[in-house]
Short mmCIF file of C-alpha atoms in Angstrom, two decimals:
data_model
loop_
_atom_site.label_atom_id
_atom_site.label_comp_id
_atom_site.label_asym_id
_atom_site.label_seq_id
_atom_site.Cartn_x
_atom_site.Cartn_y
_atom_site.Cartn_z
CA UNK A 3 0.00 0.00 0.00
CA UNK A 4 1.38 2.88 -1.04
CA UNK A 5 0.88 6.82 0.02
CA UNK A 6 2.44 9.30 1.31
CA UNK A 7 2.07 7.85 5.23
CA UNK A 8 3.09 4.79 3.91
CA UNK A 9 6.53 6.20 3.24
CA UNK A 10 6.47 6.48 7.28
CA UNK A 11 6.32 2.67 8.10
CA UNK A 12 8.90 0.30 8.50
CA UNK A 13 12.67 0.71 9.48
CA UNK A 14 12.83 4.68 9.08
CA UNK A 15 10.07 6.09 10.76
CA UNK A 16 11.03 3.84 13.97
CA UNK A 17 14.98 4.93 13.97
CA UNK A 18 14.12 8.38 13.13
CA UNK A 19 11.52 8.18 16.26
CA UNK A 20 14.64 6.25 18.36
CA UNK A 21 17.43 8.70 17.28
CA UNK A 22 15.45 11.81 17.89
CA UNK A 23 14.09 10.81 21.46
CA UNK A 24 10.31 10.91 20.39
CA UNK A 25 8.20 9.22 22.69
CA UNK A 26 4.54 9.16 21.17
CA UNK A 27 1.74 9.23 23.12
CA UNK A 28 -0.47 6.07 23.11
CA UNK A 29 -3.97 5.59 23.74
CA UNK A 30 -4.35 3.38 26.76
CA UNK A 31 -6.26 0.08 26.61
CA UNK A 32 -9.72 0.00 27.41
CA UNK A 33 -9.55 -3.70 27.92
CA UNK A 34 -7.48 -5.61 30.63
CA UNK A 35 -4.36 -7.61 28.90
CA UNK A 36 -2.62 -10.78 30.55
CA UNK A 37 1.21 -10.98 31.67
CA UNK A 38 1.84 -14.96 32.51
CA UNK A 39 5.41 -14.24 34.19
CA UNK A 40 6.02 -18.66 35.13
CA UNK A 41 6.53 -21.60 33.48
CA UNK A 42 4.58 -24.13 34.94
CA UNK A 43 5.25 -26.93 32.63
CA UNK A 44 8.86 -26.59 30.48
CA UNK A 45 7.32 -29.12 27.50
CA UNK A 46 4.08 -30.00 26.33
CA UNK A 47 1.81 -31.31 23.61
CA UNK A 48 1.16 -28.84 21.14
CA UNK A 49 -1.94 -30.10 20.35
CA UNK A 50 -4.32 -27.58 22.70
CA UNK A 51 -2.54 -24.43 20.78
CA UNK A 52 -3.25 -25.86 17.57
CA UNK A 53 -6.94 -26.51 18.36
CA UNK A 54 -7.16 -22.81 19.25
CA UNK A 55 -6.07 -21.54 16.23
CA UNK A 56 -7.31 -23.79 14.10
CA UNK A 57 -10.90 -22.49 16.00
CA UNK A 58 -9.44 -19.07 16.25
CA UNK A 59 -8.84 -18.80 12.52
CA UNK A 60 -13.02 -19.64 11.46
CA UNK A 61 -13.98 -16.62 13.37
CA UNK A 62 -16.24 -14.16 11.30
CA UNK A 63 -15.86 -11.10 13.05
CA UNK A 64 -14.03 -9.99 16.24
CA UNK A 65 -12.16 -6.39 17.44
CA UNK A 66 -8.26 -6.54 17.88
CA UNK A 67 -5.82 -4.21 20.34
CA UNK A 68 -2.20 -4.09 18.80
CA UNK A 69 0.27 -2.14 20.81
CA UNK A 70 3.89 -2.55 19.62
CA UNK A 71 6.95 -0.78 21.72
CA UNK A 72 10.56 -0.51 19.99
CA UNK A 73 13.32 0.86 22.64
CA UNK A 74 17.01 1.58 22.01
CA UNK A 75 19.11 2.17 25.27
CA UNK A 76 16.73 4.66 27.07
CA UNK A 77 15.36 5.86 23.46
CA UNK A 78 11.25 4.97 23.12
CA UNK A 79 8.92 5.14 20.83
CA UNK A 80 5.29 2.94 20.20
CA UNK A 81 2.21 2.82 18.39
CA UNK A 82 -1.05 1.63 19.42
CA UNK A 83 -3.82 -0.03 16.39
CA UNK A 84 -7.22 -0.80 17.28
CA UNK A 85 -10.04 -2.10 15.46
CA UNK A 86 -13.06 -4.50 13.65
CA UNK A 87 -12.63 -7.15 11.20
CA UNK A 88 -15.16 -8.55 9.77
CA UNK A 89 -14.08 -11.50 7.33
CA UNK A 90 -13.58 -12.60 4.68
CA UNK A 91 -13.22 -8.94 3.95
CA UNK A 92 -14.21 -5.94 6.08
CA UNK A 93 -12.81 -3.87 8.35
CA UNK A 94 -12.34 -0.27 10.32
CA UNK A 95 -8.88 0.00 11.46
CA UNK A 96 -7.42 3.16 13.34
CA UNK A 97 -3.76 3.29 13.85
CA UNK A 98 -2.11 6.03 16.36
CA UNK A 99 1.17 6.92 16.35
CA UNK A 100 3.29 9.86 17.15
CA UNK A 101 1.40 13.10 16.53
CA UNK A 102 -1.12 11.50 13.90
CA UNK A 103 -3.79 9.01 13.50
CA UNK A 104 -4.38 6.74 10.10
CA UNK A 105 -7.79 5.32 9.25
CA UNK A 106 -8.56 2.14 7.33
CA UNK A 107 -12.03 1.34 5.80
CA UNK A 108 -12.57 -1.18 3.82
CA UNK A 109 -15.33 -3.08 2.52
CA UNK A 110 -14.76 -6.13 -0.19
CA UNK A 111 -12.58 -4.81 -2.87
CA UNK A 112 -13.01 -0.81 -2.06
CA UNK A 113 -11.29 0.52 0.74
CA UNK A 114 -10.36 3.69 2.12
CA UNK A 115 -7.25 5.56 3.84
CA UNK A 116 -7.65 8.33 6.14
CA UNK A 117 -4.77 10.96 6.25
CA UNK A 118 -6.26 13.52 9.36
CA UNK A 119 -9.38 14.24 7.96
CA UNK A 120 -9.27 13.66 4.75
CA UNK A 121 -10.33 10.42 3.13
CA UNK A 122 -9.01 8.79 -0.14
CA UNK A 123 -8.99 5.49 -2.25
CA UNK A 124 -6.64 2.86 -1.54
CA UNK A 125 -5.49 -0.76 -2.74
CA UNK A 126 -7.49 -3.66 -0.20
CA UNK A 127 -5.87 -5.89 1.92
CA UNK A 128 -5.46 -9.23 0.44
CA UNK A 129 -5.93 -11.53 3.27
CA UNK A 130 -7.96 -9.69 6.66
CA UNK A 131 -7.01 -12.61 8.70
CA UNK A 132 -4.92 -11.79 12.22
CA UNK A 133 -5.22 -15.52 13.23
CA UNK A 134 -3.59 -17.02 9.80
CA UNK A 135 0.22 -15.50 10.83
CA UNK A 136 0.14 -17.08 13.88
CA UNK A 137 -1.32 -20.26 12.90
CA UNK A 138 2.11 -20.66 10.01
CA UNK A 139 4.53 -19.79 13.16
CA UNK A 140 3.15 -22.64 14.97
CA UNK A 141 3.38 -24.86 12.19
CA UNK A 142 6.78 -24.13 11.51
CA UNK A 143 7.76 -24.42 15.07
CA UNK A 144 6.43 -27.86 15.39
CA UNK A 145 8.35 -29.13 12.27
CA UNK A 146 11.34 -27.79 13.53
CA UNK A 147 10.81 -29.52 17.08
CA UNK A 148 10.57 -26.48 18.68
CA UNK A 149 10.03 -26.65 22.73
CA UNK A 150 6.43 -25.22 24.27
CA UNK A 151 6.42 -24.70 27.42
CA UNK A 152 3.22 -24.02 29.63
CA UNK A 153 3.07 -20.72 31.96
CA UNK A 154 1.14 -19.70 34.75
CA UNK A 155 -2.92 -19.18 33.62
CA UNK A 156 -3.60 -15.68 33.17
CA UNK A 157 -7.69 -13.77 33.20
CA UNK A 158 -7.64 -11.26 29.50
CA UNK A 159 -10.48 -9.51 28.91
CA UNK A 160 -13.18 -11.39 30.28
CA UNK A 161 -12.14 -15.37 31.30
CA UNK A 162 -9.07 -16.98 32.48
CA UNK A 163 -6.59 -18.33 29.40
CA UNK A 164 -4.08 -21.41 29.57
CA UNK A 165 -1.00 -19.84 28.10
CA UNK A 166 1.89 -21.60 26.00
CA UNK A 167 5.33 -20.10 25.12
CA UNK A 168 7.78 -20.99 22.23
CA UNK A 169 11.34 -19.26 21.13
CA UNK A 170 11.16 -19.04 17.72
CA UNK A 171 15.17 -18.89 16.34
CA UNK A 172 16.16 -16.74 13.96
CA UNK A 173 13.23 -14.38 13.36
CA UNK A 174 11.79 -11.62 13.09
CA UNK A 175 8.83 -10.49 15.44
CA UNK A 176 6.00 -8.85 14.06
CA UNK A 177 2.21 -8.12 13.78
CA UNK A 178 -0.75 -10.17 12.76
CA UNK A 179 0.14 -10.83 8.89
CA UNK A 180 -2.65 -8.22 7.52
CA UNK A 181 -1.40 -5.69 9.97
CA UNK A 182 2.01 -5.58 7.71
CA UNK A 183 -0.21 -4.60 5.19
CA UNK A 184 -2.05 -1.53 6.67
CA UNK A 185 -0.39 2.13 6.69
CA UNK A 186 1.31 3.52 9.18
CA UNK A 187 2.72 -0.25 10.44
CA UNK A 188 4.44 -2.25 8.23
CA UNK A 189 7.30 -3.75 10.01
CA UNK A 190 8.51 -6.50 7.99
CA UNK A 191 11.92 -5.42 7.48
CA UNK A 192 12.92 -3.72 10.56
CA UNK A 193 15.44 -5.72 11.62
CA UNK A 194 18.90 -6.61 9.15
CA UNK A 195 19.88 -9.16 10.95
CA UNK A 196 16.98 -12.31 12.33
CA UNK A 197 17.46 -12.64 16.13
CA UNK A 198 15.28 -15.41 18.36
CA UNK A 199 11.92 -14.33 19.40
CA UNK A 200 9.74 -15.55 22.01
CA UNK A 201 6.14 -15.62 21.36
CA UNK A 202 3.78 -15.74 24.24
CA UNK A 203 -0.04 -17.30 23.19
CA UNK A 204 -3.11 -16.98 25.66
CA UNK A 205 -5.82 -19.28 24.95
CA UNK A 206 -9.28 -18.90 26.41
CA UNK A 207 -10.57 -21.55 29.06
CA UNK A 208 -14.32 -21.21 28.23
CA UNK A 209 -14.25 -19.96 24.70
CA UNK A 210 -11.34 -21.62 23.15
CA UNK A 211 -10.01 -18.50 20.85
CA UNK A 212 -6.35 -17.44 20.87
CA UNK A 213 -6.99 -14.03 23.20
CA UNK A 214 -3.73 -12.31 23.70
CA UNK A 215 -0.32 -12.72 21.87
CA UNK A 216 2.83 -11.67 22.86
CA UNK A 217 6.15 -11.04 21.38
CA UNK A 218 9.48 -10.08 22.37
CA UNK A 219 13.00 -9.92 20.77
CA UNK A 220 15.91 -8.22 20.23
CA UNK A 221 16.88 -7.09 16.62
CA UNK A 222 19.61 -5.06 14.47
CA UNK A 223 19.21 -2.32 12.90
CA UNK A 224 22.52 -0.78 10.78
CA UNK A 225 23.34 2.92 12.08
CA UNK A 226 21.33 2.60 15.43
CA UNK A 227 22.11 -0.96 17.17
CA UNK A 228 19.74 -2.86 19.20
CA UNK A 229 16.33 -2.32 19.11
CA UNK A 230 14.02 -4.55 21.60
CA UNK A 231 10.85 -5.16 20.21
CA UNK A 232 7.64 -6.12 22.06
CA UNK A 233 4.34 -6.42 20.52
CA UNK A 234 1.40 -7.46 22.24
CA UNK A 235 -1.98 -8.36 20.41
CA UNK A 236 -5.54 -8.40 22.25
CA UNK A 237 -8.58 -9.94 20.76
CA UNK A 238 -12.13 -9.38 21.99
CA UNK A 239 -15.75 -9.84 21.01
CA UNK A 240 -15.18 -12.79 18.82
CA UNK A 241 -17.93 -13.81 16.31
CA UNK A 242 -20.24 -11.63 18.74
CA UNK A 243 -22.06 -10.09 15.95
CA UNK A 244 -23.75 -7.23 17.31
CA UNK A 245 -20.49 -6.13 19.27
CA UNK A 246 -18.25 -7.05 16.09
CA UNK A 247 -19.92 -5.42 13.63
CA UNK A 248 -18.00 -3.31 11.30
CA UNK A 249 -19.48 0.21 10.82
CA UNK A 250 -18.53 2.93 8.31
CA UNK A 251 -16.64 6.04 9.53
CA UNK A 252 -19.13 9.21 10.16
CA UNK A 253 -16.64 11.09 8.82
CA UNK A 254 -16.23 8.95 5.68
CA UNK A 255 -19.64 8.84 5.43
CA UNK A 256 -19.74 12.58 4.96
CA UNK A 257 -16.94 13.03 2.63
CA UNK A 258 -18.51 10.29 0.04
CA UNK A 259 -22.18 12.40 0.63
CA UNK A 260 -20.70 15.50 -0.68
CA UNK A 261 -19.21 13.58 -3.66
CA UNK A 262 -15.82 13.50 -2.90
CA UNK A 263 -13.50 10.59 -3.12
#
């Protein structure tokens, strides 16, 4: 996807936040994320995190938290996305970041980008799904006999979760695959050199979705050094379809009313 915020995503607009000491301001989560800080059991079936994901990844609709937070020494900086999917593809999608906030509406093959308030055309997403990433790390892990270990159960959102670590070797953390395709937070290539990264999976007791993911690594980055990436993804309302519901921007709707696109 391609625009003129675009051109702020990946490697640059994180060192340039890093080197200059910006520390963006972040809205706060309105719904209560898990930290699971013990491992209970050190190896264990993978089976149960499959399951979840497998169930996680037929969901029709459900709103997502993404906070990432990228730190170099005592430098800071972070980003916070929130929003509705609705698959196979729908969505409303705010990103905030720094001093300015990014919409994404899109509905089948039209969608929308928001730069402040102005609206404009943009290419779709391909593939909506914040599950389907997650569900090809696991896979991967398993045929390289990774280790998952079991940690301590943790309550996000609204029940308790049984929660399952693996260290993934040589790669590179990032967000829910369709994430990577919004503006304003493609991070695919931040990092010039893979480093091990330890993803953290909370899977709900009572409803059996994937809630919370974690990441956390340390990466390269030529011309600044270390940067220690954690990203933490919350899911909520799953296939609740009066709470899921993806709704068109007020703001949109106004601009396309006076005939401008």
């Amino acid at each position: 996807m391609r625009s003129k915020l675009a051109t702020l995503t990946g490697t640059v607009v994180f060192c340039v936040a890093l080197l200059v000491g910006c520390a963006p301001g972040v809205q706060k989560a309105s719904i209560a994320s898990g930290t699971a800080t013990t491992i209970v059991k050190p190896d264990v079936s993978f089976a149960p995190l499959v399951a979840a994901l497998h169930k996680s990844e037929q969901a029709q609709e459900y709103k997502l938290l993404t906070t990432v937070t990228i730190q170099n020494a005592n430098l800071k900086t972070s980003f916070t996305e929130y929003g509705t999917l609705q698959m196979p593809n729908m969505a409303n999608i705010q990103v905030h970041e720094n001093n300015f906030n990014i919409g994404l509406y899109q509905q089948g093959q039209v969608a929308y980008q928001q730069d402040g308030n102005v609206w404009s055309k943009t290419e779709p997403v391909a593939n909506l799904d914040a599950y389907q990433g997650y569900a090809d790390i696991i896979d991967k892990a398993m045929q390289d006999h990774l280790q998952l270990a079991q940690m301590d159960r943790t309550y996000v959102v609204d029940e308790y979760c049984d929660v399952y670590r693996v260290i993934v070797p040589n790669g590179v953390a990032g967000l829910p695959t369709f994430l990577q395709q919004t503006p304003g937070t493609s991070i695919p290539s931040i990092a010039s050199h893979s480093s091990p990264v330890e993803y953290i999976f909370y899977v709900g007791e009572s409803s059996g979705y994937i809630r919370q993911v974690q990441t956390q690594s340390v990466n390269v980055v030529d011309a600044v050094g270390s940067l220690s990436i954690q990203t933490s993804t919350i899911f909520s309302d799953i296939d609740n379809a009066q709470l899921a519901q993806v709704q068109i921007p007020s703001s949109l709707v106004g601009q396309l009313e006076h005939g401008v696109e």
